[in-house]
Amino acid sequence: MAGSGAPLRLRDWLVAQIESGRYEGLRWEDADKTIFRIPWKHAAKLGYEVQQDAALFRAWAVYKGKHLEGTDKEEPSTWKTRLRCALNKSADFCEVRERNQLDISNPYKVYRIVAKGTCGPGYQAPSEDLSNPDCWLHVRLYYGAVLVTEATARTAEGCCLSPRAAATEHLLGPLQRIAQVCFPPPPPGARALQHLLPHLERGVLLWVAPEGVFAKRLCQGRVYWRGPLAPHRARPNKLERERTCQLLDTRRFLAELCAHLRDGHPEPEYQIRLCFGEEYPGPPGQPEERLVMAHVEPVFAQKLLLHLKRFGLGDPVDPQSSMPSFIHLLTHLSQP
């Protein structure tokens, strides 16, 4: 802890900036405040505005005495490099590269704050975040109509669906806390499965953020999905490789849940289906089952639906109840 008047370490300074709300796009990605997003727009990008897009980088340069306002020339690229280097050198941060979005109109990087005392070279981060069900995902894997694996991923970083955990270790790195949900070996004689699984080697990443549920396909094999935000209901929706796709929107889920409880509208959809290697859904009348499928449910949505069905919208919330914590926040934000 820095003494009175002592300069803050990068960790404490950056947390203070996130909490201040002064910088657009700088925000927490999880309810436990261990993962955060930093806007990362390139200075050469169309629409770049120094006052807004370089504000955080400038603030760090000013704080470290590397830029004097009104005296030194504007150097947004240099400011950005300084903060990037500071983040990379610090043992307090770990870049979550698979969640970066650098090719969109408002690009950003994602970092995780490493727990104190856990940054040694041989450190293996805990595999579960048992205290916070906001980020949990319940996953069921099917081969045809047979349930072959069922697991709940209990980490803020989400989970990776893949044939082998070791196959993604080089990609995710030893400090990552991504849960592994592995496809089991195919039964003897299942040639189609034996042919398909190697094409799923790098898997599909799934995670929960305050905005909703997201996925990124890393594997070579095709993956199709169905869920609340699927653009087509009767036609296949393909997950594009190396692109983040939002599968569920939290605010929309809340609005539909309120409409269901108040006005009798249908229950909000929160179940997500992933189909590996085959187009899905198929033509009308075709069986629902496929060679390999994953049924995914965000635990917060399931718990919230059950909670409000039991207690109703108007009842006070028991502080010891299982209401997801960021839902409390979003509910307040959604109120007029």
Coordinates of C-alpha atoms in Angstrom, one line a residue:
M1 CA 0.0 0.0 0.0
A2 CA 1.4 3.4 -1.0
G3 CA 1.8 5.8 1.9
S4 CA 0.3 9.3 1.9
G5 CA 1.6 11.3 -1.0
A6 CA 3.5 8.3 -2.4
P7 CA 2.9 7.5 -6.1
L8 CA 0.5 4.7 -6.9
R9 CA 1.6 1.5 -8.5
L10 CA 0.1 0.9 -12.0
R11 CA -2.3 -1.6 -10.6
D12 CA -3.8 0.8 -8.1
W13 CA -3.7 3.7 -10.5
L14 CA -5.5 1.8 -13.2
V15 CA -8.2 0.4 -10.9
A16 CA -8.8 4.0 -9.8
Q17 CA -9.3 5.1 -13.4
I18 CA -11.7 2.2 -14.1
E19 CA -13.7 3.1 -11.0
S20 CA -13.8 6.8 -11.9
G21 CA -15.9 6.3 -15.1
R22 CA -14.0 9.1 -16.7
Y23 CA -12.8 7.2 -19.7
E24 CA -15.3 5.9 -22.3
G25 CA -14.9 2.2 -22.9
L26 CA -12.6 1.5 -19.9
R27 CA -14.6 -0.8 -17.8
W28 CA -14.8 -4.1 -15.9
E29 CA -15.7 -7.2 -17.7
D30 CA -16.7 -9.3 -14.7
A31 CA -18.6 -8.7 -11.5
D32 CA -15.6 -9.6 -9.4
K33 CA -13.6 -6.8 -11.0
T34 CA -10.6 -8.9 -12.0
I35 CA -11.0 -8.6 -15.8
F36 CA -11.1 -5.2 -17.6
R37 CA -11.3 -3.7 -21.0
I38 CA -9.1 -0.9 -22.4
P39 CA -10.0 1.0 -25.6
W40 CA -7.2 0.4 -28.1
K41 CA -7.9 2.5 -31.2
H42 CA -5.0 3.0 -33.6
A43 CA -4.0 6.6 -34.1
A44 CA -4.2 6.1 -37.9
K45 CA -7.7 4.8 -37.8
L46 CA -10.5 6.8 -39.4
G47 CA -12.4 8.9 -36.8
Y48 CA -9.5 8.8 -34.3
E49 CA -9.8 11.7 -31.7
V50 CA -6.8 12.4 -29.5
Q51 CA -8.9 14.0 -26.7
Q52 CA -11.1 10.9 -26.3
D53 CA -9.2 7.9 -27.8
A54 CA -5.8 8.8 -26.2
A55 CA -7.2 10.2 -22.9
L56 CA -6.1 7.2 -20.7
F57 CA -2.7 6.9 -22.3
R58 CA -2.1 10.7 -21.8
A59 CA -3.2 10.5 -18.2
W60 CA -0.6 7.8 -17.5
A61 CA 2.1 9.8 -19.2
V62 CA 1.1 12.9 -17.2
Y63 CA 1.0 10.9 -13.9
K64 CA 4.5 9.5 -14.5
G65 CA 5.9 12.9 -15.4
K66 CA 6.5 12.0 -19.1
H67 CA 4.2 14.6 -20.5
L68 CA 3.8 18.2 -19.4
E69 CA 0.4 19.7 -20.5
G70 CA 0.8 22.9 -22.5
T71 CA 4.6 22.3 -22.9
D72 CA 5.3 19.0 -24.5
K73 CA 3.9 18.1 -28.0
E74 CA 1.1 15.7 -28.4
E75 CA 2.4 12.1 -28.9
P76 CA -0.5 9.7 -28.6
S77 CA 1.4 6.8 -30.1
T78 CA 4.2 7.2 -27.6
W79 CA 1.8 7.5 -24.6
K80 CA 0.1 4.3 -25.8
T81 CA 3.4 2.5 -26.1
R82 CA 4.4 3.5 -22.6
L83 CA 1.2 2.1 -21.0
R84 CA 1.4 -1.0 -23.1
C85 CA 5.0 -1.6 -22.0
A86 CA 4.1 -0.9 -18.4
L87 CA 1.2 -3.5 -18.5
N88 CA 3.4 -6.1 -20.2
K89 CA 6.3 -5.6 -17.6
S90 CA 4.0 -5.7 -14.6
A91 CA 3.4 -9.0 -12.8
D92 CA 0.0 -7.6 -11.8
F93 CA -1.6 -8.1 -15.2
C94 CA -2.1 -10.8 -17.7
E95 CA -3.4 -10.1 -21.2
V96 CA -6.5 -12.2 -22.1
R97 CA -5.6 -12.3 -25.8
E98 CA -8.4 -14.5 -27.0
R99 CA -10.9 -11.8 -25.9
N100 CA -9.2 -8.9 -27.5
Q101 CA -11.1 -7.2 -30.3
L102 CA -8.7 -5.1 -32.5
D103 CA -10.4 -5.2 -35.9
I104 CA -13.7 -3.5 -35.0
S105 CA -14.8 0.1 -35.1
N106 CA -14.1 0.5 -31.4
P107 CA -11.2 -1.9 -30.7
Y108 CA -10.1 -2.9 -27.2
K109 CA -7.8 -5.1 -25.3
V110 CA -8.7 -7.3 -22.3
Y111 CA -6.5 -7.8 -19.2
R112 CA -6.9 -9.8 -16.0
I113 CA -5.5 -8.6 -12.7
V114 CA -3.4 -11.4 -11.3
A115 CA -4.0 -12.2 -7.7
K116 CA -1.2 -11.0 -5.4
G117 CA 1.5 -13.6 -4.7
T118 CA 0.5 -15.8 -7.6
C119 CA 2.7 -14.5 -10.4
G120 CA 5.7 -16.9 -10.1
P121 CA 6.8 -18.7 -13.3
G122 CA 5.3 -22.0 -12.3
Y123 CA 2.1 -20.6 -11.0
Q124 CA -1.1 -22.4 -12.0
A125 CA -4.1 -20.2 -11.3
P126 CA -7.1 -21.7 -9.5
S127 CA -9.5 -23.4 -11.9
E128 CA -12.7 -22.2 -10.2
D129 CA -14.3 -19.0 -9.0
L130 CA -16.8 -20.6 -6.7
S131 CA -18.1 -17.4 -5.1
N132 CA -19.6 -15.8 -8.1
P133 CA -22.2 -17.7 -10.2
D134 CA -22.7 -14.6 -12.5
C135 CA -20.0 -16.0 -14.9
W136 CA -20.8 -19.7 -14.7
L137 CA -21.8 -21.7 -17.8
H138 CA -23.5 -25.0 -17.6
V139 CA -22.5 -27.2 -20.6
R140 CA -23.9 -30.6 -21.8
L141 CA -22.1 -32.4 -24.7
Y142 CA -24.0 -34.8 -26.8
Y143 CA -22.9 -37.4 -29.4
G144 CA -26.1 -37.9 -31.3
A145 CA -28.9 -38.3 -28.7
V146 CA -26.5 -39.5 -26.0
L147 CA -25.3 -37.2 -23.2
V148 CA -21.5 -37.8 -23.0
T149 CA -20.3 -34.9 -20.8
E150 CA -22.0 -32.5 -18.3
A151 CA -20.0 -29.8 -16.5
T152 CA -20.4 -26.3 -15.0
A153 CA -17.5 -23.9 -15.9
R154 CA -16.9 -21.8 -12.8
T155 CA -14.4 -19.2 -14.0
A156 CA -14.8 -15.6 -15.0
E157 CA -12.7 -16.2 -18.1
G158 CA -15.3 -18.8 -19.3
C159 CA -14.6 -22.2 -20.9
C160 CA -13.1 -23.8 -24.0
L161 CA -14.9 -26.7 -25.7
S162 CA -12.3 -28.9 -27.3
P163 CA -11.2 -32.5 -27.7
R164 CA -8.1 -32.2 -25.5
A165 CA -7.1 -29.7 -22.8
A166 CA -3.5 -29.9 -23.9
A167 CA -4.4 -28.9 -27.4
T168 CA -5.2 -25.3 -26.3
E169 CA -2.5 -24.9 -23.6
H170 CA -0.1 -23.3 -26.1
L171 CA -2.8 -20.9 -27.2
L172 CA -4.3 -19.9 -23.8
G173 CA -1.0 -20.0 -21.7
P174 CA -0.4 -21.4 -18.3
L175 CA -1.7 -18.3 -16.4
Q176 CA -5.1 -18.5 -18.0
R177 CA -8.1 -19.7 -15.9
I178 CA -10.2 -20.8 -18.8
A179 CA -12.1 -24.0 -17.9
Q180 CA -11.7 -27.0 -20.2
V181 CA -14.8 -28.9 -21.2
C182 CA -13.4 -31.8 -23.3
F183 CA -15.1 -34.0 -25.9
P184 CA -14.6 -37.6 -24.8
P185 CA -13.0 -40.1 -27.1
P186 CA -15.5 -41.5 -29.6
P187 CA -16.8 -45.1 -29.1
P188 CA -15.2 -47.9 -31.1
G189 CA -16.4 -47.9 -34.7
A190 CA -17.7 -44.3 -34.7
R191 CA -15.8 -43.4 -37.8
A192 CA -17.6 -40.1 -38.4
L193 CA -16.8 -38.9 -34.9
Q194 CA -13.2 -40.1 -35.3
H195 CA -12.9 -38.0 -38.5
L196 CA -14.6 -34.9 -37.1
L197 CA -12.9 -34.4 -33.7
P198 CA -9.4 -33.6 -35.0
H199 CA -11.0 -30.7 -36.8
L200 CA -12.2 -29.3 -33.5
E201 CA -8.7 -29.3 -32.0
R202 CA -8.5 -25.6 -30.9
G203 CA -12.1 -25.6 -29.8
V204 CA -14.7 -22.8 -29.2
L205 CA -14.3 -20.3 -26.4
L206 CA -17.5 -19.3 -24.4
W207 CA -17.7 -16.7 -21.7
V208 CA -20.1 -14.4 -19.8
A209 CA -19.7 -10.6 -19.5
P210 CA -22.1 -8.1 -18.1
E211 CA -23.4 -7.5 -21.6
G212 CA -24.3 -11.2 -22.1
V213 CA -22.8 -14.5 -23.4
F214 CA -20.1 -14.5 -26.1
A215 CA -18.3 -17.1 -28.2
K216 CA -15.3 -17.2 -30.4
R217 CA -14.6 -20.2 -32.7
L218 CA -10.9 -21.1 -32.9
C219 CA -11.1 -24.6 -34.5
Q220 CA -10.9 -25.4 -38.2
G221 CA -14.2 -27.3 -38.2
R222 CA -17.4 -25.5 -38.9
V223 CA -19.7 -24.6 -35.9
Y224 CA -23.3 -23.5 -36.1
W225 CA -25.4 -22.1 -33.4
R226 CA -29.0 -21.3 -32.2
G227 CA -29.9 -19.0 -29.4
P228 CA -31.6 -15.7 -28.4
L229 CA -29.6 -13.5 -30.8
A230 CA -29.4 -15.9 -33.7
P231 CA -30.2 -13.8 -36.9
H232 CA -32.0 -16.8 -38.5
R233 CA -34.5 -19.0 -36.8
A234 CA -35.1 -21.6 -39.5
R235 CA -31.7 -21.4 -41.2
P236 CA -28.2 -22.2 -40.0
N237 CA -26.2 -19.5 -38.2
K238 CA -22.4 -20.0 -38.6
L239 CA -19.8 -19.0 -36.1
E240 CA -17.1 -17.2 -38.1
R241 CA -13.6 -18.3 -37.2
E242 CA -11.6 -15.9 -34.9
R243 CA -14.5 -13.5 -34.5
T244 CA -16.4 -12.8 -31.3
C245 CA -20.1 -13.4 -31.5
Q246 CA -22.7 -12.3 -29.0
L247 CA -25.1 -15.2 -28.3
L248 CA -27.3 -13.6 -25.5
D249 CA -27.9 -10.0 -24.6
T250 CA -28.4 -9.4 -20.8
R251 CA -30.6 -6.3 -21.1
R252 CA -32.8 -7.9 -23.7
F253 CA -33.1 -11.0 -21.5
L254 CA -34.1 -8.8 -18.5
A255 CA -36.7 -6.9 -20.6
E256 CA -38.2 -10.1 -21.9
L257 CA -38.2 -11.6 -18.4
C258 CA -40.1 -8.6 -17.0
A259 CA -42.6 -8.8 -19.9
H260 CA -43.1 -12.5 -19.1
L261 CA -43.7 -11.9 -15.4
R262 CA -45.8 -8.8 -15.7
D263 CA -47.8 -9.4 -18.9
G264 CA -47.7 -13.1 -19.5
H265 CA -45.4 -13.0 -22.5
P266 CA -43.4 -16.1 -23.4
E267 CA -40.4 -17.0 -21.2
P268 CA -37.2 -15.4 -22.4
E269 CA -34.9 -17.8 -24.3
Y270 CA -31.5 -18.3 -22.7
Q271 CA -30.5 -21.7 -23.9
I272 CA -27.8 -21.9 -26.6
R273 CA -27.1 -24.7 -29.0
L274 CA -23.8 -25.3 -30.7
C275 CA -23.5 -27.9 -33.5
F276 CA -20.1 -29.0 -34.7
G277 CA -19.3 -30.0 -38.3
E278 CA -22.9 -30.1 -39.6
E279 CA -25.4 -27.4 -40.6
Y280 CA -28.0 -26.7 -37.9
P281 CA -30.9 -26.4 -37.7
G282 CA -31.8 -28.5 -40.7
P283 CA -35.0 -28.6 -42.8
P284 CA -38.3 -29.0 -41.1
G285 CA -39.0 -32.6 -40.0
Q286 CA -35.3 -33.4 -39.7
P287 CA -34.3 -34.8 -36.3
E288 CA -32.8 -32.3 -33.8
E289 CA -29.8 -34.5 -32.9
R290 CA -26.5 -34.1 -34.7
L291 CA -23.2 -35.9 -34.5
V292 CA -21.7 -33.5 -31.9
M293 CA -23.7 -30.8 -30.1
A294 CA -23.3 -28.7 -27.0
H295 CA -26.2 -27.3 -25.0
V296 CA -25.1 -24.2 -23.1
E297 CA -26.9 -22.3 -20.4
P298 CA -25.7 -19.2 -18.5
V299 CA -26.3 -20.0 -14.8
F300 CA -27.3 -16.4 -14.0
A301 CA -30.2 -16.5 -16.4
Q302 CA -31.5 -19.8 -15.1
K303 CA -31.2 -18.7 -11.4
L304 CA -32.8 -15.3 -12.1
L305 CA -35.8 -16.8 -13.9
L306 CA -36.3 -19.3 -11.1
H307 CA -35.9 -16.6 -8.4
L308 CA -38.3 -14.2 -9.9
K309 CA -40.9 -16.9 -10.7
R310 CA -40.8 -17.8 -7.0
F311 CA -40.6 -14.3 -5.4
G312 CA -42.0 -12.0 -8.1
L313 CA -40.8 -8.7 -9.4
G314 CA -42.2 -6.6 -6.6
D315 CA -40.8 -8.5 -3.7
P316 CA -37.7 -7.2 -1.9
V317 CA -34.6 -9.1 -2.7
D318 CA -33.1 -11.2 0.1
P319 CA -29.4 -10.2 0.3
Q320 CA -28.5 -13.8 0.9
S321 CA -30.4 -15.0 -2.2
S322 CA -28.7 -16.2 -5.3
M323 CA -29.7 -13.2 -7.4
P324 CA -26.7 -12.6 -9.8
S325 CA -24.9 -9.5 -8.6
F326 CA -24.5 -7.7 -11.9
I327 CA -28.2 -8.3 -12.5
H328 CA -28.8 -6.0 -9.4
L329 CA -26.8 -3.3 -11.2
L330 CA -28.5 -3.7 -14.6
T331 CA -31.9 -3.8 -13.0
H332 CA -31.2 -0.4 -11.4
L333 CA -29.8 0.9 -14.6
S334 CA -32.8 -0.2 -16.5
Q335 CA -35.3 1.6 -14.3
P336 CA -36.5 5.0 -15.5

